Coordinates of C-alpha atoms in Angstrom, one line a residue:
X17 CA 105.4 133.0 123.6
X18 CA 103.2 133.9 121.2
X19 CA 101.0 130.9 119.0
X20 CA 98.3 130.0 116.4
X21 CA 95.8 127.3 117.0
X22 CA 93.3 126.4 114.3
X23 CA 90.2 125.3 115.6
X24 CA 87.3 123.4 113.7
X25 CA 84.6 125.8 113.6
X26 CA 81.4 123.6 112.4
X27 CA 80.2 120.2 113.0
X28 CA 81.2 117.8 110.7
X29 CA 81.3 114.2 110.9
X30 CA 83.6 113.9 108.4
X31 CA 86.3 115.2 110.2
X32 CA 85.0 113.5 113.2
X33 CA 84.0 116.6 115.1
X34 CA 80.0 116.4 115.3
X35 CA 80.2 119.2 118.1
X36 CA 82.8 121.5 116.3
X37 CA 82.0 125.3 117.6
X38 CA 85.3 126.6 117.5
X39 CA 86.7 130.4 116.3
X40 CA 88.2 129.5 113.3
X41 CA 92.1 130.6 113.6
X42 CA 92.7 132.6 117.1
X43 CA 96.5 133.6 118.3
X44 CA 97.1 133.3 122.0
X45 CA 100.3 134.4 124.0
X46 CA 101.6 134.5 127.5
X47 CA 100.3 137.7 129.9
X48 CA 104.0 138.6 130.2
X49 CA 104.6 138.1 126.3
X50 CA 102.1 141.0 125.3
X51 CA 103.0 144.6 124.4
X52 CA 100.8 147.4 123.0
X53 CA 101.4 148.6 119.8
X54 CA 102.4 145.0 117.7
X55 CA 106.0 145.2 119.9
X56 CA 107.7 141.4 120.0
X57 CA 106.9 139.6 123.2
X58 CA 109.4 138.5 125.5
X59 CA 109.5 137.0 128.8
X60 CA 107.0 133.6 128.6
X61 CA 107.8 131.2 130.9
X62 CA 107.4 127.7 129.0
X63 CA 104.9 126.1 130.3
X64 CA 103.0 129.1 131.7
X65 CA 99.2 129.3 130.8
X66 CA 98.4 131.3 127.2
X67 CA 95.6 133.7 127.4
X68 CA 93.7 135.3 123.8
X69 CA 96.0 138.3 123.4
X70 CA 92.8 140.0 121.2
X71 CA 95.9 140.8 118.7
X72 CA 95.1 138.6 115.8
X73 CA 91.9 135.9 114.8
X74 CA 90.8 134.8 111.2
X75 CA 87.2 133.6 111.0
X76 CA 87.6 130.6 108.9
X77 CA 86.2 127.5 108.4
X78 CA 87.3 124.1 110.2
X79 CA 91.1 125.4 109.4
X80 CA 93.0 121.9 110.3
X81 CA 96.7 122.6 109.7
X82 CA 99.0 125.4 109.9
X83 CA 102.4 126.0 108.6
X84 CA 105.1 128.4 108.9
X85 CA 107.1 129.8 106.0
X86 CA 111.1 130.6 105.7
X87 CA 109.2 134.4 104.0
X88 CA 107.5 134.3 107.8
X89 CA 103.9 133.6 106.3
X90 CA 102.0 131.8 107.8
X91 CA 99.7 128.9 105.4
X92 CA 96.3 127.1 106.4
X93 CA 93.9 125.1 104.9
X94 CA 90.2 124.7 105.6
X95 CA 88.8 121.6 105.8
X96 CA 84.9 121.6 104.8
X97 CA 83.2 118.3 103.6
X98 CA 83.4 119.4 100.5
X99 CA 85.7 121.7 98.7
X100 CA 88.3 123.7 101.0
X101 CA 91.2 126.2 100.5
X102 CA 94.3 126.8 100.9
X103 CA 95.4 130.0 102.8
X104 CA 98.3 132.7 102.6
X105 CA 98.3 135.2 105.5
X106 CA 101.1 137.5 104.8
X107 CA 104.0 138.5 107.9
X108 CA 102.8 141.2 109.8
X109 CA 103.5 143.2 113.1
X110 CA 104.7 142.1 116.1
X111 CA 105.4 138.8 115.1
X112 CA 101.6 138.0 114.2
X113 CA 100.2 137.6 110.6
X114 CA 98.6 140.3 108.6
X115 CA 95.1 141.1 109.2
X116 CA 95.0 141.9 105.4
X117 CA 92.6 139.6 104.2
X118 CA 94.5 136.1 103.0
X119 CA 95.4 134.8 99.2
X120 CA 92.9 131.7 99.0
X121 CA 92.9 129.3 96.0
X122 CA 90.4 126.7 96.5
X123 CA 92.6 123.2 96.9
X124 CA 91.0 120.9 94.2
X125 CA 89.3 118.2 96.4
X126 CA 87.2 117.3 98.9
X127 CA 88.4 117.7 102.8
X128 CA 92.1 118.6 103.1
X129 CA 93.7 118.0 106.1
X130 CA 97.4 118.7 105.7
X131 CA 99.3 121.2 104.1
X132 CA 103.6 121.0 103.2
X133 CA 105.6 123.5 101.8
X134 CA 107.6 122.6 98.9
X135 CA 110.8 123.9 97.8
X136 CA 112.0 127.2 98.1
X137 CA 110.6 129.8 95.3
X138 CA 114.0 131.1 93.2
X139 CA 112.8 132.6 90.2
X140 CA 113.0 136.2 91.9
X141 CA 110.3 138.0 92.9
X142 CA 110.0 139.7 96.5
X143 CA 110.4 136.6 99.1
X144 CA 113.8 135.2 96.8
X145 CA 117.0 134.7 98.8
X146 CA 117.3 133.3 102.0
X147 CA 114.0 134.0 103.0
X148 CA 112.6 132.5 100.0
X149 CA 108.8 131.8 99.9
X150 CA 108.0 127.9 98.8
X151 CA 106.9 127.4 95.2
X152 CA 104.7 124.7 95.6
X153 CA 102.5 123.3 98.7
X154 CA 101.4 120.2 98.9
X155 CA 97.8 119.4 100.4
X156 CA 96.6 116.3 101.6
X157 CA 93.1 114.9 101.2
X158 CA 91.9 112.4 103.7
X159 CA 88.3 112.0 102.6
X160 CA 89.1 113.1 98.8
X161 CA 91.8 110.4 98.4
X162 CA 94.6 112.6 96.7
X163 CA 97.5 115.0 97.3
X164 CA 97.5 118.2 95.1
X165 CA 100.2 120.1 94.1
X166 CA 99.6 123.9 94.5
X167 CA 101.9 126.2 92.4
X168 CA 102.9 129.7 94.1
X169 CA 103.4 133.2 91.6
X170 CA 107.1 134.2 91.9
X171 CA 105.9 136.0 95.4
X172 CA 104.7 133.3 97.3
X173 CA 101.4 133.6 96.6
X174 CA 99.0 130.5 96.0
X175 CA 98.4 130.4 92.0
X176 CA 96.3 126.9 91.2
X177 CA 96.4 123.4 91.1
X178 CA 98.9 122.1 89.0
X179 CA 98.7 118.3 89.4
X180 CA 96.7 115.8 91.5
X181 CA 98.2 113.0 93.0
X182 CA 96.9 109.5 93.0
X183 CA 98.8 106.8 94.8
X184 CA 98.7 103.2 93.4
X185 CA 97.0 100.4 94.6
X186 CA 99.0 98.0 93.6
X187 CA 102.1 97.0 93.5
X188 CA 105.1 94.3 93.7
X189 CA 104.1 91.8 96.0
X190 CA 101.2 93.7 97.2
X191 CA 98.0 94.6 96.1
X192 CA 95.5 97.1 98.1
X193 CA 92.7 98.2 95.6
X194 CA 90.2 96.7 97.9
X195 CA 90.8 99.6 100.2
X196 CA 90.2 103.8 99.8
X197 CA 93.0 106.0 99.6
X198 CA 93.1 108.3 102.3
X199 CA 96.0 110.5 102.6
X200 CA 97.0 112.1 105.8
X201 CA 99.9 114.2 105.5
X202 CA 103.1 114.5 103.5
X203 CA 106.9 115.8 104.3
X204 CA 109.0 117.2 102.1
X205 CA 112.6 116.0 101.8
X206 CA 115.4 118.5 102.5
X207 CA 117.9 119.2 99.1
X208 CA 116.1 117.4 96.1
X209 CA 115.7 114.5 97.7
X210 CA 111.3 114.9 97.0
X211 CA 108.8 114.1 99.7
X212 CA 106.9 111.6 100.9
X213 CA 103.4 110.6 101.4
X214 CA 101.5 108.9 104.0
X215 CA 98.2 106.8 102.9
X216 CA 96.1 106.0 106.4
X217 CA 93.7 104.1 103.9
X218 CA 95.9 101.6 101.8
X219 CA 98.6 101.2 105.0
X220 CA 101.2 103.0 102.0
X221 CA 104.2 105.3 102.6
X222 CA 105.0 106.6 98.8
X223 CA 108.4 108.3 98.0
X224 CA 107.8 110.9 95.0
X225 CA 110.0 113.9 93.5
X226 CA 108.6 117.3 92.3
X227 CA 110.0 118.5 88.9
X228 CA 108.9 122.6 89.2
X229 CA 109.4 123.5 85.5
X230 CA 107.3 120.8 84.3
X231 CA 104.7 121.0 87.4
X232 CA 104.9 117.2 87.5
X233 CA 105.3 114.4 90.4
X234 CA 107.1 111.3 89.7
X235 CA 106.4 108.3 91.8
X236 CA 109.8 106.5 92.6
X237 CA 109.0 104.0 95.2
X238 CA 106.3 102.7 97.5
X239 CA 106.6 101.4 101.4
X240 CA 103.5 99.3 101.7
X241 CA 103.0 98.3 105.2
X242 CA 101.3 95.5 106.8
X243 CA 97.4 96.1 106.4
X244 CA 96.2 98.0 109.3
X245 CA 98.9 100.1 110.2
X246 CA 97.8 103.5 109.1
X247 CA 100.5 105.6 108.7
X248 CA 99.1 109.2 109.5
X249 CA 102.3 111.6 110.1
X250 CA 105.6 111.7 109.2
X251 CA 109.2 113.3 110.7
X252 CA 112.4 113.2 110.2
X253 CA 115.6 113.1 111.9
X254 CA 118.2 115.6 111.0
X255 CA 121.4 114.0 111.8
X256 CA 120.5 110.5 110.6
X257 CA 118.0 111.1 108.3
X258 CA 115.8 108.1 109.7
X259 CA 112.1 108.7 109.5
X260 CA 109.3 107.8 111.2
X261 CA 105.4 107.4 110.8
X262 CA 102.3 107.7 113.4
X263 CA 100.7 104.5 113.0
X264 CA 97.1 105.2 113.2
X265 CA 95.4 101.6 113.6
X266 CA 98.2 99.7 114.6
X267 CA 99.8 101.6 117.3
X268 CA 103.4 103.0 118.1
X269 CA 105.8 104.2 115.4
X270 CA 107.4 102.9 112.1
X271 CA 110.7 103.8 111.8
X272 CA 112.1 103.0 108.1
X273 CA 114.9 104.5 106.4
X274 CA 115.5 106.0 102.2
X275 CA 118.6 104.1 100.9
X276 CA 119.8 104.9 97.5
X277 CA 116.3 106.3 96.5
X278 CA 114.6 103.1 98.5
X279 CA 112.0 103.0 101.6
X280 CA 112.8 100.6 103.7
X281 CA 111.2 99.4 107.2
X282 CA 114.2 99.1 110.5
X283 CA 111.6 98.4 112.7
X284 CA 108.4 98.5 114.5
X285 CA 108.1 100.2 117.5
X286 CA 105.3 99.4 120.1
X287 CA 103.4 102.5 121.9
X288 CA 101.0 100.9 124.7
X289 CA 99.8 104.1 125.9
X290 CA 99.0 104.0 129.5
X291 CA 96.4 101.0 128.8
X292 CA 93.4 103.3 129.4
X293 CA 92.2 102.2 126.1
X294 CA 93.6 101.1 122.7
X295 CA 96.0 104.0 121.8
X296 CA 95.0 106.0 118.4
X297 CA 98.2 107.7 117.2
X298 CA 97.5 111.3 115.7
X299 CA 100.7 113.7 115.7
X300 CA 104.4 112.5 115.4
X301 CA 107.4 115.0 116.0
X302 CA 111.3 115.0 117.0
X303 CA 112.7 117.6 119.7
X304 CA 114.1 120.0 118.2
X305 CA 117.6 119.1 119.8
X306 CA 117.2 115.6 118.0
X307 CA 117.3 113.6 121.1
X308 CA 113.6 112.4 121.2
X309 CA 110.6 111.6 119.4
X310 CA 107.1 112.3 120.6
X311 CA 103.7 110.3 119.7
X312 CA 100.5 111.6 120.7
X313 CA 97.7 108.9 121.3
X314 CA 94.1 109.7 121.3
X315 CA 91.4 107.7 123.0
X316 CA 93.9 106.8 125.7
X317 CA 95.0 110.5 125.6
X318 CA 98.6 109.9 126.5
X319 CA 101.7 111.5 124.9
X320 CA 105.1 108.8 124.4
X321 CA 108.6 109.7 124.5
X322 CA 111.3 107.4 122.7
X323 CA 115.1 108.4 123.1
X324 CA 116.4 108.5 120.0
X325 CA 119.9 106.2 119.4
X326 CA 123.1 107.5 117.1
X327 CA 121.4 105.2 114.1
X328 CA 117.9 106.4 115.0
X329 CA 116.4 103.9 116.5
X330 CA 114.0 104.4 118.9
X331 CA 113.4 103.4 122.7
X332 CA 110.5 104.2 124.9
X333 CA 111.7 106.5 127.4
X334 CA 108.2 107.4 129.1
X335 CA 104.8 107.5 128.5
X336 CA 102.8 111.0 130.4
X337 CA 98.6 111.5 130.6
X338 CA 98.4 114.4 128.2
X339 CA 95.5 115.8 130.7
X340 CA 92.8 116.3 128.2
X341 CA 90.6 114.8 126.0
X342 CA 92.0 113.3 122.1
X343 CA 95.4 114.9 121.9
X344 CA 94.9 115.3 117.9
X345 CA 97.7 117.4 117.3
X346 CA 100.9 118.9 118.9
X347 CA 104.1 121.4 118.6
X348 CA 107.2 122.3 120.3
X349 CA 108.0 126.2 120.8
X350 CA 111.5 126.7 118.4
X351 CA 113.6 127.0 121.5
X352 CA 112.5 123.0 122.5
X353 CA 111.4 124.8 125.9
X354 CA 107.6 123.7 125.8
X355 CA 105.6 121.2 124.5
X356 CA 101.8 122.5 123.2
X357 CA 99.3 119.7 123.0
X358 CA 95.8 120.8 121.3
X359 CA 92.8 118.6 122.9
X360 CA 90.2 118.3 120.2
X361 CA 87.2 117.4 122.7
X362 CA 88.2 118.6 126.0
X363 CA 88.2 122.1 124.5
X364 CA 91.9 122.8 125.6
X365 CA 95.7 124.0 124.7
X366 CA 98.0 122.2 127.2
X367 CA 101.0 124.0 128.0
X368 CA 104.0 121.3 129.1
X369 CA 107.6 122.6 129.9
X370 CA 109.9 120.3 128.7
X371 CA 112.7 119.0 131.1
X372 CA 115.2 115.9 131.1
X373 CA 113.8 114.3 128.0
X374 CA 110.6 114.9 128.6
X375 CA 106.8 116.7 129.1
X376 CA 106.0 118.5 132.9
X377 CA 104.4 120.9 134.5
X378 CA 101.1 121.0 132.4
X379 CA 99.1 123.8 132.5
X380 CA 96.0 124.3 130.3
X381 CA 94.6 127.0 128.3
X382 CA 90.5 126.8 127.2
X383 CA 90.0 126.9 123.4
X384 CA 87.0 125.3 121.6
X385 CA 88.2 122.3 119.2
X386 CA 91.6 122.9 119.2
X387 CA 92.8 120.8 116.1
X388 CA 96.2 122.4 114.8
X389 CA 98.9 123.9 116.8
X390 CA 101.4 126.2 115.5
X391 CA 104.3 128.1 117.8
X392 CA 105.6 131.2 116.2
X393 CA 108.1 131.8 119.1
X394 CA 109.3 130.2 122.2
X395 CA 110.0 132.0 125.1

């Protein structure tokens, strides 16, 4: 098993780590799953404890989110108070990025803390074809209040800003331009369907479509919530297409459909946590065998399964202590086989296997503010 973690790296109340003294970006793998020489790991057993494999670390600062590219790049950004960058480490050996230093274009506003790939980059170049590198990434600003779109070269690499992205604050029937726009994180559509954005601030889910030759955004609808929900991250169900949003303030999950080029809401679905404390929703993500959903919840540091029905719908199947301290983000290996939950103040990776719908066998893993997970391989 081999996997990235970014780790905030400086204290910063902004991103609500006062005591942030992680390493930046540091790679960790199973004992079994290291060979000399950059060979491909094999052997991890899911939910076995990951060690610092001393094979790859990038010193940078208060990286919050990590992406993985068709190309096999892998993408960051850095989340300072003010300013930040967005990062291109190029594929390297074993399985690992390049410790060639990355492509860095700085991202256009103030504290980015999400980063999507956009559509796949065509125009030829050396990442075209199947592996094609994206040609645009999207990064979210939570404290700058705006997405910007980030145009890549024709070989993947990050060029400049080519539009910033404000969402409305007002709208049919709704009007929120008493409160901030804080924009958590967006996902991008499959086909040309667009992507959407999800606005913590103004309780807004906005659908919008990315025309590359004109490097433009065009809003087409908005989902405005009931005040206080806080939508924070998105994901999407393969076979039914039905989406769903971390609700932040509110609790549990909203699960709302796109219907001829509308957002609509199905339904609100509670998550009470384990009533340790009001649950915080951070991370939202389904199996990768479409048969469940997961919420994390921070401040009662739980983790919630829902079984996911034919239409999408969602069902609490169990809720699990994710045995740490403010579960802020997770990610399941590509084989589905473990569940890695990063515990932004207890200073630890927890490694669950995943069995009969759900999170066991935890075993942790010290890392210092663990904020972003990312799971190059499985086991």
């Amino acid at each position: 098993m081999r996997v990235l973690l970014g780790s905030y790296s400086v204290p910063s109340p902004w991103t609500a780590t006062p005591l942030g003294h992680g390493a930046g970006i540091v790679g960790l793998a199973s004992a079994a799953g290291v060979r000399s020489g950059g060979g491909s790991p094999t052997g991890a057993r899911a939910g076995s404890t990951l060690t610092r494999t001393g094979v790859w670390a990038a010193s940078e600062i208060n990286p919050s989110f990590l992406a993985l590219a068709a190309d096999g790049a892998v993408w960051a950004v850095t989340e300072p108070e003010q300013g930040g960058e967005l990062l291109r480490f190029a594929p390297g050996r074993g399985g690992w990025p390049s410790t060639v230093a990355p492509a860095r274009v700085t991202t256009g506003a103030d504290a980015p803390c999400h980063l999507a790939l956009g559509s796949p980059n065509t125009t030829g170049g050396a990442g075209s074809g199947a592996a094609a590198p994206p040609a645009v990434v999207f990064v979210s600003h939570y404290h700058g209040g705006v997405v910007t779109a980030i145009v890549c070269d024709a070989d993947g690499l990050p060029e400049r800003v080519a539009e910033t992205i404000t969402l409305p604050e007002r709208g049919s029937g709704w009007d929120r331009s008493a409160s901030r726009s804080r924009p958590h994180s967006v996902l991008v559509l499959p086909g040309s369907e667009g992507f959407l954005v999800a606005d913590c601030g103004r309780d807004l889910i906005a659908l919008c479509t990315w025309d590359q030759a004109a490097e433009t955004a065009t809003l087409r609808d908005v989902l405005a919530l009931a005040p206080g929900t806080g939508p924070r991250h998105l994901a999407r169900h393969a076979a039914s297409g039905t989406l769903y949003a971390s609700n932040q303030e509110r609790g549990g999950v909203t699960v709302f459909t796109r219907e001829n080029g509308r957002l609509r809401v199905r339904e609100q679905v509670p998550g009470p946590g384990r009533g340790r404390a009001r649950p915080v929703p951070s991370e939202i993500a389904v199996h990768p065998d479409g048969s469940s959903v997961v919420l994390a919840n921070r401040i009662d540091d739980s983790l919630t399964v829902y079984a996911i029905a034919k239409d999408g719908g969602l069902t609490e199947r169990v809720t699990v202590d994710s045995c740490g301290g403010t579960p802020r983000h997770f990610a399941f290996t590509p084989d589905g086989a473990a569940l890695l939950v990063a515990h932004q103040d207890s200073d630890e990776l927890v490694v669950f296997r995943w069995e009969d719908g759900r999170p066991v066998d935890p075993s942790r893993t010290p890392v210092a503010t663990p904020t972003a997970v990312l799971a190059l391989s499985g086991n």
